[in-house]
Tab-separated table of C-alpha atoms and ligand atoms in Angstrom:
chain	number	residue	atom	x	y	z
A	1	UNK	CA	-7.948	-20.304	13.439
A	2	UNK	CA	-11.219	-18.662	14.494
A	3	UNK	CA	-10.554	-19.553	18.114
A	4	UNK	CA	-7.137	-17.948	18.063
A	5	UNK	CA	-8.489	-14.745	16.516
A	6	UNK	CA	-11.293	-14.518	19.065
A	7	UNK	CA	-8.969	-14.967	21.994
A	8	UNK	CA	-6.601	-12.335	20.737
A	9	UNK	CA	-9.248	-9.728	20.101
A	10	UNK	CA	-10.956	-10.365	23.395
A	11	UNK	CA	-7.772	-9.885	25.360
A	12	UNK	CA	-6.487	-6.799	23.611
A	13	UNK	CA	-9.704	-4.830	23.412
A	14	UNK	CA	-11.620	-5.977	26.429
A	15	UNK	CA	-14.513	-6.155	23.953
A	16	UNK	CA	-16.754	-8.992	22.910
A	17	UNK	CA	-14.767	-11.517	20.889
A	18	UNK	CA	-15.185	-10.941	17.169
A	19	UNK	CA	-15.564	-13.859	14.852
A	20	UNK	CA	-13.640	-13.918	11.604
A	21	UNK	CA	-14.864	-16.386	9.043
A	22	UNK	CA	-12.010	-17.941	7.077
A	23	UNK	CA	-14.337	-18.195	4.045
A	24	UNK	CA	-14.841	-14.481	3.541
A	25	UNK	CA	-11.450	-12.826	3.853
A	26	UNK	CA	-11.125	-9.729	1.632
A	27	UNK	CA	-8.808	-10.642	-1.249
A	28	UNK	CA	-7.469	-7.117	-1.616
A	29	UNK	CA	-7.063	-4.740	1.328
A	30	UNK	CA	-5.915	-1.176	0.623
A	31	UNK	CA	-4.765	1.152	3.391
A	32	UNK	CA	-4.480	4.932	3.514
A	33	UNK	CA	-1.888	5.141	6.273
A	34	UNK	CA	-2.597	8.503	7.854
A	35	UNK	CA	-1.825	10.278	11.107
A	36	UNK	CA	1.929	9.811	11.527
A	37	UNK	CA	2.460	13.521	12.118
A	38	UNK	CA	-0.363	13.863	14.646
A	39	UNK	CA	0.786	10.735	16.460
A	40	UNK	CA	4.220	12.335	16.914
A	41	UNK	CA	2.819	15.747	17.801
A	42	UNK	CA	0.588	14.291	20.505
A	43	UNK	CA	3.768	12.947	22.125
A	44	UNK	CA	5.774	16.126	21.681
A	45	UNK	CA	7.981	14.466	19.064
A	46	UNK	CA	9.046	15.627	15.593
A	47	UNK	CA	6.857	14.466	12.688
A	48	UNK	CA	9.595	12.210	11.314
A	49	UNK	CA	9.457	10.087	14.460
A	50	UNK	CA	5.852	9.449	13.511
A	51	UNK	CA	6.924	8.284	10.067
A	52	UNK	CA	9.603	6.068	11.596
A	53	UNK	CA	7.008	4.398	13.806
A	54	UNK	CA	4.615	4.249	10.868
A	55	UNK	CA	7.166	2.013	9.171
A	56	UNK	CA	6.878	-0.479	12.028
A	57	UNK	CA	3.123	-0.491	11.561
A	58	UNK	CA	3.637	-1.373	7.886
A	59	UNK	CA	5.483	-4.467	9.022
A	60	UNK	CA	2.739	-5.417	11.510
A	61	UNK	CA	-0.002	-4.890	8.937
A	62	UNK	CA	1.868	-6.966	6.353
A	63	UNK	CA	2.362	-9.895	8.704
A	64	UNK	CA	-1.223	-9.721	9.940
A	65	UNK	CA	-2.621	-9.594	6.399
A	66	UNK	CA	-0.399	-12.469	5.331
A	67	UNK	CA	-1.436	-14.590	8.348
A	68	UNK	CA	-5.091	-13.874	7.619
A	69	UNK	CA	-4.835	-15.028	4.008
A	70	UNK	CA	-5.264	-11.647	2.340
A	71	UNK	CA	-3.896	-11.938	-1.219
A	72	UNK	CA	-3.165	-8.283	-2.037
A	73	UNK	CA	-2.231	-5.488	0.346
A	74	UNK	CA	-1.891	-1.993	-1.110
A	75	UNK	CA	-0.288	0.641	1.107
A	76	UNK	CA	-0.588	4.346	0.286
A	77	UNK	CA	2.894	5.526	1.250
A	78	UNK	CA	3.338	8.820	-0.624
A	79	UNK	CA	0.909	10.768	-2.765
A	80	UNK	CA	1.576	12.983	-5.771
A	81	UNK	CA	0.465	15.843	-3.502
A	82	UNK	CA	2.870	15.008	-0.656
A	83	UNK	CA	5.703	16.831	-2.497
A	84	UNK	CA	4.103	20.010	-1.109
A	85	UNK	CA	5.544	19.190	2.320
A	86	UNK	CA	8.791	20.675	3.655
A	87	UNK	CA	11.867	19.292	1.915
A	88	UNK	CA	13.254	17.724	5.116
A	89	UNK	CA	10.104	15.704	5.605
A	90	UNK	CA	9.954	14.634	1.942
A	91	UNK	CA	13.620	13.585	2.090
A	92	UNK	CA	12.911	11.524	5.185
A	93	UNK	CA	9.866	9.883	3.598
A	94	UNK	CA	11.954	8.982	0.547
A	95	UNK	CA	14.540	7.286	2.763
A	96	UNK	CA	11.966	5.152	4.554
A	97	UNK	CA	11.387	2.596	1.758
A	98	UNK	CA	15.156	2.104	1.570
A	99	UNK	CA	15.334	1.505	5.305
A	100	UNK	CA	12.201	-0.641	5.381
A	101	UNK	CA	13.487	-2.923	2.654
A	102	UNK	CA	16.992	-3.119	4.122
A	103	UNK	CA	15.451	-4.287	7.397
A	104	UNK	CA	12.600	-6.425	6.141
A	105	UNK	CA	13.229	-7.702	2.620
A	106	UNK	CA	14.827	-10.970	3.737
A	107	UNK	CA	11.880	-11.780	5.970
A	108	UNK	CA	9.424	-10.791	3.243
A	109	UNK	CA	11.215	-13.177	0.885
A	110	UNK	CA	11.091	-15.896	3.531
A	111	UNK	CA	7.332	-15.368	3.771
A	112	UNK	CA	7.006	-15.622	-0.027
A	113	UNK	CA	5.748	-12.013	-0.289
A	114	UNK	CA	5.836	-10.356	-3.697
A	115	UNK	CA	6.653	-6.636	-3.547
A	116	UNK	CA	5.154	-4.330	-6.153
A	117	UNK	CA	5.075	-0.603	-6.528
A	118	UNK	CA	2.667	1.719	-8.309
A	119	UNK	CA	3.273	5.393	-8.958
A	120	UNK	CA	5.525	7.665	-10.949
A	121	UNK	CA	8.944	6.117	-10.280
A	122	UNK	CA	10.817	8.581	-12.493
A	123	UNK	CA	10.296	11.411	-10.014
A	124	UNK	CA	11.692	9.425	-7.065
A	125	UNK	CA	15.259	9.994	-5.829
A	126	UNK	CA	17.652	7.413	-7.262
A	127	UNK	CA	18.197	5.625	-3.909
A	128	UNK	CA	14.461	5.182	-3.382
A	129	UNK	CA	13.869	3.944	-6.912
A	130	UNK	CA	16.809	1.544	-6.712
A	131	UNK	CA	15.622	-0.006	-3.415
A	132	UNK	CA	12.114	-0.479	-4.760
A	133	UNK	CA	13.316	-1.923	-8.076
A	134	UNK	CA	15.572	-4.359	-6.261
A	135	UNK	CA	12.748	-5.502	-3.984
A	136	UNK	CA	10.407	-5.950	-6.944
A	137	UNK	CA	13.036	-7.892	-8.901
A	138	UNK	CA	14.029	-10.128	-5.990
A	139	UNK	CA	10.430	-11.037	-5.168
A	140	UNK	CA	8.845	-11.175	-8.624
A	141	UNK	CA	8.545	-14.965	-8.637
A	142	UNK	CA	7.102	-15.165	-5.124
A	143	UNK	CA	3.571	-16.487	-4.986
A	144	UNK	CA	2.373	-15.317	-1.559
A	145	UNK	CA	0.885	-12.025	-0.446
A	146	UNK	CA	1.322	-9.201	-2.963
A	147	UNK	CA	2.533	-6.144	-1.048
A	148	UNK	CA	1.843	-3.221	-3.353
A	149	UNK	CA	3.280	0.170	-2.381
A	150	UNK	CA	1.574	3.253	-3.773
A	151	UNK	CA	4.583	5.539	-3.907
A	152	UNK	CA	4.337	8.908	-5.611
A	153	UNK	CA	0.879	7.721	-6.547
A	154	UNK	CA	-2.119	9.858	-7.472
A	155	UNK	CA	-5.330	8.528	-8.977
A	156	UNK	CA	-5.933	11.537	-11.202
A	157	UNK	CA	-2.443	11.272	-12.668
A	158	UNK	CA	-3.012	7.549	-13.162
A	159	UNK	CA	-6.289	8.163	-15.016
A	160	UNK	CA	-4.774	11.024	-17.001
A	161	UNK	CA	-1.872	8.809	-18.140
A	162	UNK	CA	-4.261	5.992	-19.024
A	163	UNK	CA	-6.434	8.320	-21.131
A	164	UNK	CA	-3.405	9.798	-22.849
A	165	UNK	CA	-2.078	6.357	-23.780
A	166	UNK	CA	-5.454	5.403	-25.254
A	167	UNK	CA	-5.621	8.704	-27.161
A	168	UNK	CA	-2.176	8.048	-28.597
A	169	UNK	CA	-3.174	4.533	-29.641
A	170	UNK	CA	-6.278	5.877	-31.353
A	171	UNK	CA	-4.196	8.463	-33.191
A	172	UNK	CA	-1.760	5.732	-34.240
A	173	UNK	CA	-4.683	3.676	-35.544
A	174	UNK	CA	-4.067	0.686	-33.233
A	175	UNK	CA	-7.121	1.250	-31.019
A	176	UNK	CA	-10.671	2.217	-31.895
A	177	UNK	CA	-12.939	4.161	-29.481
A	178	UNK	CA	-15.358	1.204	-29.449
A	179	UNK	CA	-12.634	-0.937	-27.916
A	180	UNK	CA	-12.440	1.249	-24.812
A	181	UNK	CA	-14.074	-0.804	-22.070
A	182	UNK	CA	-13.825	-0.966	-18.279
A	183	UNK	CA	-11.587	-4.000	-18.695
A	184	UNK	CA	-9.218	-2.145	-21.008
A	185	UNK	CA	-9.049	0.792	-18.610
A	186	UNK	CA	-8.418	-1.598	-15.685
A	187	UNK	CA	-5.551	-3.194	-17.547
A	188	UNK	CA	-3.963	0.178	-18.314
A	189	UNK	CA	-4.113	1.612	-14.817
A	190	UNK	CA	-1.102	1.291	-12.542
A	191	UNK	CA	-2.954	-1.368	-10.562
A	192	UNK	CA	-3.337	-3.453	-13.742
A	193	UNK	CA	-3.498	-7.129	-12.873
A	194	UNK	CA	-4.748	-6.554	-9.319
A	195	UNK	CA	-8.407	-7.057	-8.417
A	196	UNK	CA	-10.206	-3.973	-7.075
A	197	UNK	CA	-9.787	-3.455	-3.321
A	198	UNK	CA	-12.496	-5.251	-1.361
A	199	UNK	CA	-11.732	-3.336	1.802
A	200	UNK	CA	-10.301	0.176	2.091
A	201	UNK	CA	-8.988	1.246	5.491
A	202	UNK	CA	-8.074	4.800	6.490
A	203	UNK	CA	-6.612	5.684	9.850
A	204	UNK	CA	-6.515	8.995	11.776
A	205	UNK	CA	-10.198	9.868	11.620
A	206	UNK	CA	-10.074	11.555	8.211
A	207	UNK	CA	-12.888	10.442	5.951
A	208	UNK	CA	-11.669	11.207	2.484
A	209	UNK	CA	-9.878	9.422	-0.327
A	210	UNK	CA	-7.081	11.955	-0.912
A	211	UNK	CA	-6.681	10.968	-4.572
A	212	UNK	CA	-6.326	7.249	-3.849
A	213	UNK	CA	-7.468	4.593	-6.361
A	214	UNK	CA	-10.523	6.599	-7.420
A	215	UNK	CA	-11.453	4.215	-10.231
A	216	UNK	CA	-10.732	0.990	-8.350
A	217	UNK	CA	-12.631	1.707	-5.110
A	218	UNK	CA	-15.998	2.058	-6.879
A	219	UNK	CA	-17.421	-0.834	-4.818
A	220	UNK	CA	-14.898	-1.206	-2.015
A	221	UNK	CA	-16.129	-1.423	1.551
A	222	UNK	CA	-14.758	1.539	3.521
A	223	UNK	CA	-13.565	1.300	7.115
A	224	UNK	CA	-12.370	4.293	9.077
A	225	UNK	CA	-10.711	4.387	12.466
A	226	UNK	CA	-9.640	7.276	14.676
A	227	UNK	CA	-6.353	5.679	15.653
A	228	UNK	CA	-3.187	7.101	14.126
A	229	UNK	CA	-1.244	4.905	11.717
A	230	UNK	CA	1.753	4.230	14.049
A	231	UNK	CA	-0.715	2.598	16.491
A	232	UNK	CA	-2.101	0.204	13.891
A	233	UNK	CA	-1.670	-3.456	14.682
A	234	UNK	CA	-3.242	-6.836	14.035
A	235	UNK	CA	-6.240	-6.034	16.253
A	236	UNK	CA	-7.287	-3.194	13.982
A	237	UNK	CA	-6.978	-5.290	10.848
A	238	UNK	CA	-9.097	-7.978	12.463
A	239	UNK	CA	-11.697	-5.408	13.533
A	240	UNK	CA	-11.846	-4.074	9.986
A	241	UNK	CA	-12.201	-7.550	8.515
A	242	UNK	CA	-14.870	-8.504	11.051
A	243	UNK	CA	-16.824	-5.397	10.069
A	244	UNK	CA	-16.266	-6.178	6.383
A	245	UNK	CA	-17.767	-9.604	6.944
A	246	UNK	CA	-20.915	-8.033	8.415
A	247	UNK	CA	-21.470	-5.871	5.331
A	248	UNK	CA	-23.822	-6.835	2.546
A	249	UNK	CA	-22.183	-6.149	-0.813
A	250	UNK	CA	-24.934	-5.619	-3.355
A	251	UNK	CA	-23.209	-3.851	-6.255
A	252	UNK	CA	-26.435	-2.044	-7.037
A	253	UNK	CA	-28.494	-5.237	-7.102
A	254	UNK	CA	-30.672	-6.810	-4.451
A	255	UNK	CA	-29.567	-9.217	-1.777
B	301	LIG	C1	0.722	9.741	6.811
B	301	LIG	O1	0.827	10.562	7.917
B	301	LIG	C2	2.001	9.622	6.046
B	301	LIG	C3	1.991	10.313	4.756
B	301	LIG	C4	0.988	10.973	4.255
B	301	LIG	C5	3.205	10.266	3.984
B	301	LIG	P1	0.830	12.138	7.828
B	301	LIG	O2	2.221	12.605	7.632
B	301	LIG	O3	-0.135	12.612	6.789
B	301	LIG	O4	0.320	12.527	9.262
B	301	LIG	P2	-0.703	13.669	9.642
B	301	LIG	O5	-1.926	13.455	8.802
B	301	LIG	O6	-0.037	14.964	9.329
B	301	LIG	O7	-0.966	13.472	11.078
B	302	LIG	C1	-2.915	10.667	2.191
B	302	LIG	O1	-2.625	11.315	3.382
B	302	LIG	C2	-1.656	10.202	1.524
B	302	LIG	C3	-0.987	9.084	2.154
B	302	LIG	C4	-1.415	8.419	3.179
B	302	LIG	C5	0.251	8.691	1.552
B	302	LIG	P1	-2.448	12.900	3.454
B	302	LIG	O2	-2.156	13.223	4.855
B	302	LIG	O3	-1.484	13.338	2.429
B	302	LIG	O4	-3.907	13.396	3.008
B	302	LIG	P2	-4.648	14.766	3.280
B	302	LIG	O5	-3.713	15.870	2.902
B	302	LIG	O6	-4.985	14.811	4.736
B	302	LIG	O7	-5.867	14.706	2.421
B	303	LIG	MG1	-2.083	13.080	6.819
């Protein structure tokens, strides 16, 4: 496998081959897919064409992560702040999951991928919610890569909801303040059941979190690239993983 990865990287980049060790693949990769609009603008195209091509990159990233043995792939698809965009663009973004799943769900099922979604589903248009629910239901018993879409997701809302639910349980007398631990909070966040991201990727040159998994990325390794999301392919995932493997994760301790 290492040989194949080296050859591929060497050819595509014209750079030194990068070695990926099969023993140290990040279990959970999270991606802030950014730059669709700028990708389109740089080609004189409308922003939605960028989103359309971004959808193809989601497919490439999913296949690449699956081939590499990543266990969890979280994709930031729409934030709680993205409603501020023009209605036409929001409408288009809400149609994309429907289209993506119509095109790709059968292949995802074939590859044993389990689709999940985290975010406030109630605020989604009915067609978006229905497509996501169907994909989740049809793949819930799959045991391969977990493809987790963050859709209408915001970390502050997630933390707010978690705190409110604990407050309500305390008021109802079924939880005591002493029982509030990191583990309890983990289990009550929308990502409950998923390990924290090992590797967080953001495209488009922006170096911020934009309200993404603020609690869970406490010790994630961050990797930024200037390329726009619609350009993302296997090469970039491999570059990110190669860099991840060169990092020394100390968690505040000593090596
Ligand atoms: C990412 O691309 C997609 C979403 C945030 C939904 P953008 O639409 O943010 O593209 P830029 O950042 O404007 O280029
Ligand atoms: C973050 O990108 C949200 C998603 C990728 C879904 P944005 O484009 O919304 O972030 P800002 O506005 O540049 O911080
Ligand atoms: Mg953006």
